[in-house]
Amino acid sequence: MAKKSAAKAGDGRQVVVTNRKARHDFSILEVFEAGVALVGTEVKSLREGHASLVDAFATVDNGEVWLHNMHIPEYHHGSWTNHDPRRNRKLLLHRRQIDHLVGKIRDGNLALVPLSVYFSHGKVKVELALARGKKAHDKRQDMARRDAQREVVRELGRHVKGMS
């Protein structure tokens, strides 16, 4: 469930794609910002707002962090130099951040989930989350909590308007 957005945020970010389903399926523990090693046609395709994070995940292999299953379609003006849309992409993190991730992943059953891809001051960045998968009852509790909060806000609005 990826959604394109060309709206600029206040901190110099231009969001390309978000993984909306990630916050539904996972409990987010920590968030990291990572650079991405890309080729030219991938950046051009991202600038047009084309990408998908559906089923994307990250792994730590041999001391390097890799992003798998992120789909960046081929650049339509590209030629034989076009990239493979679902190739594995290297994420750029500091060594101590990678070591921290390795330690956390080994301790518990945690996953590295990309939350969004955006441009920050001209550079492509990925918001990567250290997350734990939710069970079905956790998802139901979150939905019930969200519905209750929405109802409280709705009632307060009615009370302020003098409708009840």
PDB file of C-alpha atoms in Angstrom:
ATOM      1  CA  MET A   1       0.000   0.000   0.000  1.00  0.00           C
ATOM      2  CA  ALA A   2       2.368   2.690  -1.180  1.00  0.00           C
ATOM      3  CA  LYS A   3       1.197   6.191  -1.866  1.00  0.00           C
ATOM      4  CA  LYS A   4       2.904   8.866  -3.907  1.00  0.00           C
ATOM      5  CA  SER A   5       3.176  12.339  -2.461  1.00  0.00           C
ATOM      6  CA  ALA A   6       5.013  15.293  -3.931  1.00  0.00           C
ATOM      7  CA  ALA A   7       4.185  17.556  -1.003  1.00  0.00           C
ATOM      8  CA  LYS A   8       7.121  19.146   0.740  1.00  0.00           C
ATOM      9  CA  ALA A   9       7.432  18.858   4.486  1.00  0.00           C
ATOM     10  CA  GLY A  10       8.814  21.665   6.626  1.00  0.00           C
ATOM     11  CA  ASP A  11      12.233  20.047   7.173  1.00  0.00           C
ATOM     12  CA  GLY A  12      13.443  20.055   3.550  1.00  0.00           C
ATOM     13  CA  ARG A  13      11.919  16.663   2.772  1.00  0.00           C
ATOM     14  CA  GLN A  14      10.150  15.759  -0.428  1.00  0.00           C
ATOM     15  CA  VAL A  15       8.412  12.444   0.219  1.00  0.00           C
ATOM     16  CA  VAL A  16       8.337  10.094  -2.762  1.00  0.00           C
ATOM     17  CA  VAL A  17       6.637   7.029  -1.287  1.00  0.00           C
ATOM     18  CA  THR A  18       5.461   5.802   2.123  1.00  0.00           C
ATOM     19  CA  ASN A  19       4.800   2.307   3.402  1.00  0.00           C
ATOM     20  CA  ARG A  20       1.440   2.873   5.078  1.00  0.00           C
ATOM     21  CA  LYS A  21       0.908  -0.782   5.855  1.00  0.00           C
ATOM     22  CA  ALA A  22       4.132  -1.000   7.885  1.00  0.00           C
ATOM     23  CA  ARG A  23       2.705   0.865  10.879  1.00  0.00           C
ATOM     24  CA  HIS A  24      -0.347  -1.403  10.785  1.00  0.00           C
ATOM     25  CA  ASP A  25       1.619  -4.667  10.640  1.00  0.00           C
ATOM     26  CA  PHE A  26       4.552  -3.740  12.906  1.00  0.00           C
ATOM     27  CA  SER A  27       5.241  -2.068  16.227  1.00  0.00           C
ATOM     28  CA  ILE A  28       7.937   0.516  15.512  1.00  0.00           C
ATOM     29  CA  LEU A  29      10.744   0.476  18.115  1.00  0.00           C
ATOM     30  CA  GLU A  30      13.443   2.690  16.567  1.00  0.00           C
ATOM     31  CA  VAL A  31      13.729   4.738  13.385  1.00  0.00           C
ATOM     32  CA  PHE A  32      16.891   5.328  11.366  1.00  0.00           C
ATOM     33  CA  GLU A  33      17.632   7.490   8.347  1.00  0.00           C
ATOM     34  CA  ALA A  34      19.785   5.793   5.726  1.00  0.00           C
ATOM     35  CA  GLY A  35      21.161   6.872   2.401  1.00  0.00           C
ATOM     36  CA  VAL A  36      20.665   4.626  -0.624  1.00  0.00           C
ATOM     37  CA  ALA A  37      23.244   3.661  -3.252  1.00  0.00           C
ATOM     38  CA  LEU A  38      21.378   4.214  -6.532  1.00  0.00           C
ATOM     39  CA  VAL A  39      22.177   4.514 -10.217  1.00  0.00           C
ATOM     40  CA  GLY A  40      21.201   7.586 -12.254  1.00  0.00           C
ATOM     41  CA  THR A  41      18.038   6.248 -13.850  1.00  0.00           C
ATOM     42  CA  GLU A  42      16.702   5.190 -10.435  1.00  0.00           C
ATOM     43  CA  VAL A  43      17.074   8.735  -9.115  1.00  0.00           C
ATOM     44  CA  LYS A  44      15.347  10.143 -12.201  1.00  0.00           C
ATOM     45  CA  SER A  45      12.479   7.698 -11.776  1.00  0.00           C
ATOM     46  CA  LEU A  46      12.182   8.642  -8.080  1.00  0.00           C
ATOM     47  CA  ARG A  47      12.126  12.345  -8.985  1.00  0.00           C
ATOM     48  CA  GLU A  48       9.042  11.587 -11.088  1.00  0.00           C
ATOM     49  CA  GLY A  49       7.449  10.056  -7.967  1.00  0.00           C
ATOM     50  CA  HIS A  50       7.515   6.425  -9.070  1.00  0.00           C
ATOM     51  CA  ALA A  51       8.325   3.771  -6.452  1.00  0.00           C
ATOM     52  CA  SER A  52       6.704   1.110  -4.309  1.00  0.00           C
ATOM     53  CA  LEU A  53       7.615  -0.209  -0.854  1.00  0.00           C
ATOM     54  CA  VAL A  54       5.044  -3.024  -0.842  1.00  0.00           C
ATOM     55  CA  ASP A  55       6.746  -6.163   0.541  1.00  0.00           C
ATOM     56  CA  ALA A  56      10.069  -4.312   0.933  1.00  0.00           C
ATOM     57  CA  PHE A  57      12.410  -5.234   3.783  1.00  0.00           C
ATOM     58  CA  ALA A  58      16.039  -4.779   4.774  1.00  0.00           C
ATOM     59  CA  THR A  59      18.655  -7.274   5.912  1.00  0.00           C
ATOM     60  CA  VAL A  60      22.153  -7.101   7.356  1.00  0.00           C
ATOM     61  CA  ASP A  61      24.523  -9.294   5.321  1.00  0.00           C
ATOM     62  CA  ASN A  62      28.279  -9.400   5.987  1.00  0.00           C
ATOM     63  CA  GLY A  63      28.245  -6.084   7.844  1.00  0.00           C
ATOM     64  CA  GLU A  64      26.252  -4.264   5.143  1.00  0.00           C
ATOM     65  CA  VAL A  65      22.571  -3.321   5.118  1.00  0.00           C
ATOM     66  CA  TRP A  66      20.614  -4.189   1.964  1.00  0.00           C
ATOM     67  CA  LEU A  67      17.123  -3.149   0.890  1.00  0.00           C
ATOM     68  CA  HIS A  68      15.187  -5.923  -0.872  1.00  0.00           C
ATOM     69  CA  ASN A  69      11.982  -5.862  -2.974  1.00  0.00           C
ATOM     70  CA  MET A  70      11.729  -2.087  -3.339  1.00  0.00           C
ATOM     71  CA  HIS A  71      10.297  -1.461  -6.797  1.00  0.00           C
ATOM     72  CA  ILE A  72      11.584   1.535  -8.743  1.00  0.00           C
ATOM     73  CA  PRO A  73      10.216   1.277 -12.295  1.00  0.00           C
ATOM     74  CA  GLU A  74      12.504   1.804 -15.245  1.00  0.00           C
ATOM     75  CA  TYR A  75      13.009   5.414 -16.299  1.00  0.00           C
ATOM     76  CA  HIS A  76      10.881   5.858 -19.407  1.00  0.00           C
ATOM     77  CA  HIS A  77      13.460   8.100 -21.154  1.00  0.00           C
ATOM     78  CA  GLY A  78      16.279   5.653 -20.362  1.00  0.00           C
ATOM     79  CA  SER A  79      17.985   3.431 -22.880  1.00  0.00           C
ATOM     80  CA  TRP A  80      20.118   0.319 -22.484  1.00  0.00           C
ATOM     81  CA  THR A  81      21.489   1.925 -19.298  1.00  0.00           C
ATOM     82  CA  ASN A  82      18.190   1.408 -17.441  1.00  0.00           C
ATOM     83  CA  HIS A  83      18.272  -0.383 -14.092  1.00  0.00           C
ATOM     84  CA  ASP A  84      16.602  -3.584 -12.884  1.00  0.00           C
ATOM     85  CA  PRO A  85      13.386  -2.450 -11.112  1.00  0.00           C
ATOM     86  CA  ARG A  86      13.652  -4.861  -8.138  1.00  0.00           C
ATOM     87  CA  ARG A  87      17.411  -5.076  -7.628  1.00  0.00           C
ATOM     88  CA  ASN A  88      18.872  -5.154  -4.108  1.00  0.00           C
ATOM     89  CA  ARG A  89      20.059  -1.723  -3.040  1.00  0.00           C
ATOM     90  CA  LYS A  90      22.751  -0.996  -0.487  1.00  0.00           C
ATOM     91  CA  LEU A  91      21.772   1.242   2.425  1.00  0.00           C
ATOM     92  CA  LEU A  92      24.362   3.656   3.753  1.00  0.00           C
ATOM     93  CA  LEU A  93      24.631   3.745   7.544  1.00  0.00           C
ATOM     94  CA  HIS A  94      27.436   4.425  10.004  1.00  0.00           C
ATOM     95  CA  ARG A  95      29.304   1.371  11.297  1.00  0.00           C
ATOM     96  CA  ARG A  96      28.072   1.878  14.879  1.00  0.00           C
ATOM     97  CA  GLN A  97      24.474   2.037  13.617  1.00  0.00           C
ATOM     98  CA  ILE A  98      24.935  -1.225  11.709  1.00  0.00           C
ATOM     99  CA  ASP A  99      26.485  -2.880  14.772  1.00  0.00           C
ATOM    100  CA  HIS A 100      23.577  -1.614  16.889  1.00  0.00           C
ATOM    101  CA  LEU A 101      21.084  -3.086  14.391  1.00  0.00           C
ATOM    102  CA  VAL A 102      22.891  -6.438  14.302  1.00  0.00           C
ATOM    103  CA  GLY A 103      22.788  -6.642  18.106  1.00  0.00           C
ATOM    104  CA  LYS A 104      19.088  -5.777  18.283  1.00  0.00           C
ATOM    105  CA  ILE A 105      18.091  -8.178  15.500  1.00  0.00           C
ATOM    106  CA  ARG A 106      19.957 -11.072  17.136  1.00  0.00           C
ATOM    107  CA  ASP A 107      18.407 -10.399  20.554  1.00  0.00           C
ATOM    108  CA  GLY A 108      14.761 -10.576  19.535  1.00  0.00           C
ATOM    109  CA  ASN A 109      12.638 -11.402  16.555  1.00  0.00           C
ATOM    110  CA  LEU A 110      12.855  -7.944  15.008  1.00  0.00           C
ATOM    111  CA  ALA A 111      12.703  -6.846  11.389  1.00  0.00           C
ATOM    112  CA  LEU A 112      14.067  -3.897   9.427  1.00  0.00           C
ATOM    113  CA  VAL A 113      11.153  -2.282   7.604  1.00  0.00           C
ATOM    114  CA  PRO A 114      11.360   0.738   5.279  1.00  0.00           C
ATOM    115  CA  LEU A 115       8.758   3.343   6.229  1.00  0.00           C
ATOM    116  CA  SER A 116       9.321   5.938   3.516  1.00  0.00           C
ATOM    117  CA  VAL A 117      11.605   7.100   0.728  1.00  0.00           C
ATOM    118  CA  TYR A 118      12.217  10.819   0.349  1.00  0.00           C
ATOM    119  CA  PHE A 119      14.610  13.459  -0.915  1.00  0.00           C
ATOM    120  CA  SER A 120      16.439  15.390   1.780  1.00  0.00           C
ATOM    121  CA  HIS A 121      18.434  18.312   0.390  1.00  0.00           C
ATOM    122  CA  GLY A 122      18.779  16.559  -2.975  1.00  0.00           C
ATOM    123  CA  LYS A 123      19.839  13.157  -1.582  1.00  0.00           C
ATOM    124  CA  VAL A 124      17.626  10.053  -1.590  1.00  0.00           C
ATOM    125  CA  LYS A 125      17.013   8.789   1.941  1.00  0.00           C
ATOM    126  CA  VAL A 126      15.097   5.838   3.378  1.00  0.00           C
ATOM    127  CA  GLU A 127      13.402   5.971   6.759  1.00  0.00           C
ATOM    128  CA  LEU A 128      14.165   2.528   8.172  1.00  0.00           C
ATOM    129  CA  ALA A 129      12.438   1.134  11.248  1.00  0.00           C
ATOM    130  CA  LEU A 130      13.519  -1.546  13.672  1.00  0.00           C
ATOM    131  CA  ALA A 131      10.149  -3.209  14.229  1.00  0.00           C
ATOM    132  CA  ARG A 132       8.428  -6.178  15.820  1.00  0.00           C
ATOM    133  CA  GLY A 133       5.550  -7.882  14.018  1.00  0.00           C
ATOM    134  CA  LYS A 134       2.084  -7.434  15.490  1.00  0.00           C
ATOM    135  CA  LYS A 135      -0.258 -10.282  16.210  1.00  0.00           C
ATOM    136  CA  ALA A 136      -3.879 -10.122  15.047  1.00  0.00           C
ATOM    137  CA  HIS A 137      -5.187  -9.183  18.512  1.00  0.00           C
ATOM    138  CA  ASP A 138      -2.661  -6.307  18.730  1.00  0.00           C
ATOM    139  CA  LYS A 139      -3.973  -4.955  15.433  1.00  0.00           C
ATOM    140  CA  ARG A 140      -7.554  -5.179  16.710  1.00  0.00           C
ATOM    141  CA  GLN A 141      -6.605  -3.339  19.904  1.00  0.00           C
ATOM    142  CA  ASP A 142      -4.930  -0.581  17.901  1.00  0.00           C
ATOM    143  CA  MET A 143      -7.974  -0.215  15.672  1.00  0.00           C
ATOM    144  CA  ALA A 144     -10.288  -0.088  18.719  1.00  0.00           C
ATOM    145  CA  ARG A 145      -8.051   2.518  20.374  1.00  0.00           C
ATOM    146  CA  ARG A 146      -8.037   4.614  17.179  1.00  0.00           C
ATOM    147  CA  ASP A 147     -11.837   4.377  16.872  1.00  0.00           C
ATOM    148  CA  ALA A 148     -12.300   5.391  20.510  1.00  0.00           C
ATOM    149  CA  GLN A 149      -9.972   8.371  20.075  1.00  0.00           C
ATOM    150  CA  ARG A 150     -11.834   9.422  16.909  1.00  0.00           C
ATOM    151  CA  GLU A 151     -15.155   9.219  18.801  1.00  0.00           C
ATOM    152  CA  VAL A 152     -13.791  11.350  21.658  1.00  0.00           C
ATOM    153  CA  VAL A 153     -12.634  14.027  19.218  1.00  0.00           C
ATOM    154  CA  ARG A 154     -16.000  13.895  17.447  1.00  0.00           C
ATOM    155  CA  GLU A 155     -17.919  14.323  20.740  1.00  0.00           C
ATOM    156  CA  LEU A 156     -15.685  17.206  21.824  1.00  0.00           C
ATOM    157  CA  GLY A 157     -16.349  18.889  18.495  1.00  0.00           C
ATOM    158  CA  ARG A 158     -20.094  18.458  18.941  1.00  0.00           C
ATOM    159  CA  HIS A 159     -19.903  19.809  22.491  1.00  0.00           C
ATOM    160  CA  VAL A 160     -17.960  22.886  21.401  1.00  0.00           C
ATOM    161  CA  LYS A 161     -20.472  23.554  18.620  1.00  0.00           C
ATOM    162  CA  GLY A 162     -23.326  23.160  21.126  1.00  0.00           C
ATOM    163  CA  MET A 163     -24.926  20.254  19.293  1.00  0.00           C
ATOM    164  CA  SER A 164     -25.267  17.976  22.303  1.00  0.00           C
TER     165      SER A 164
END
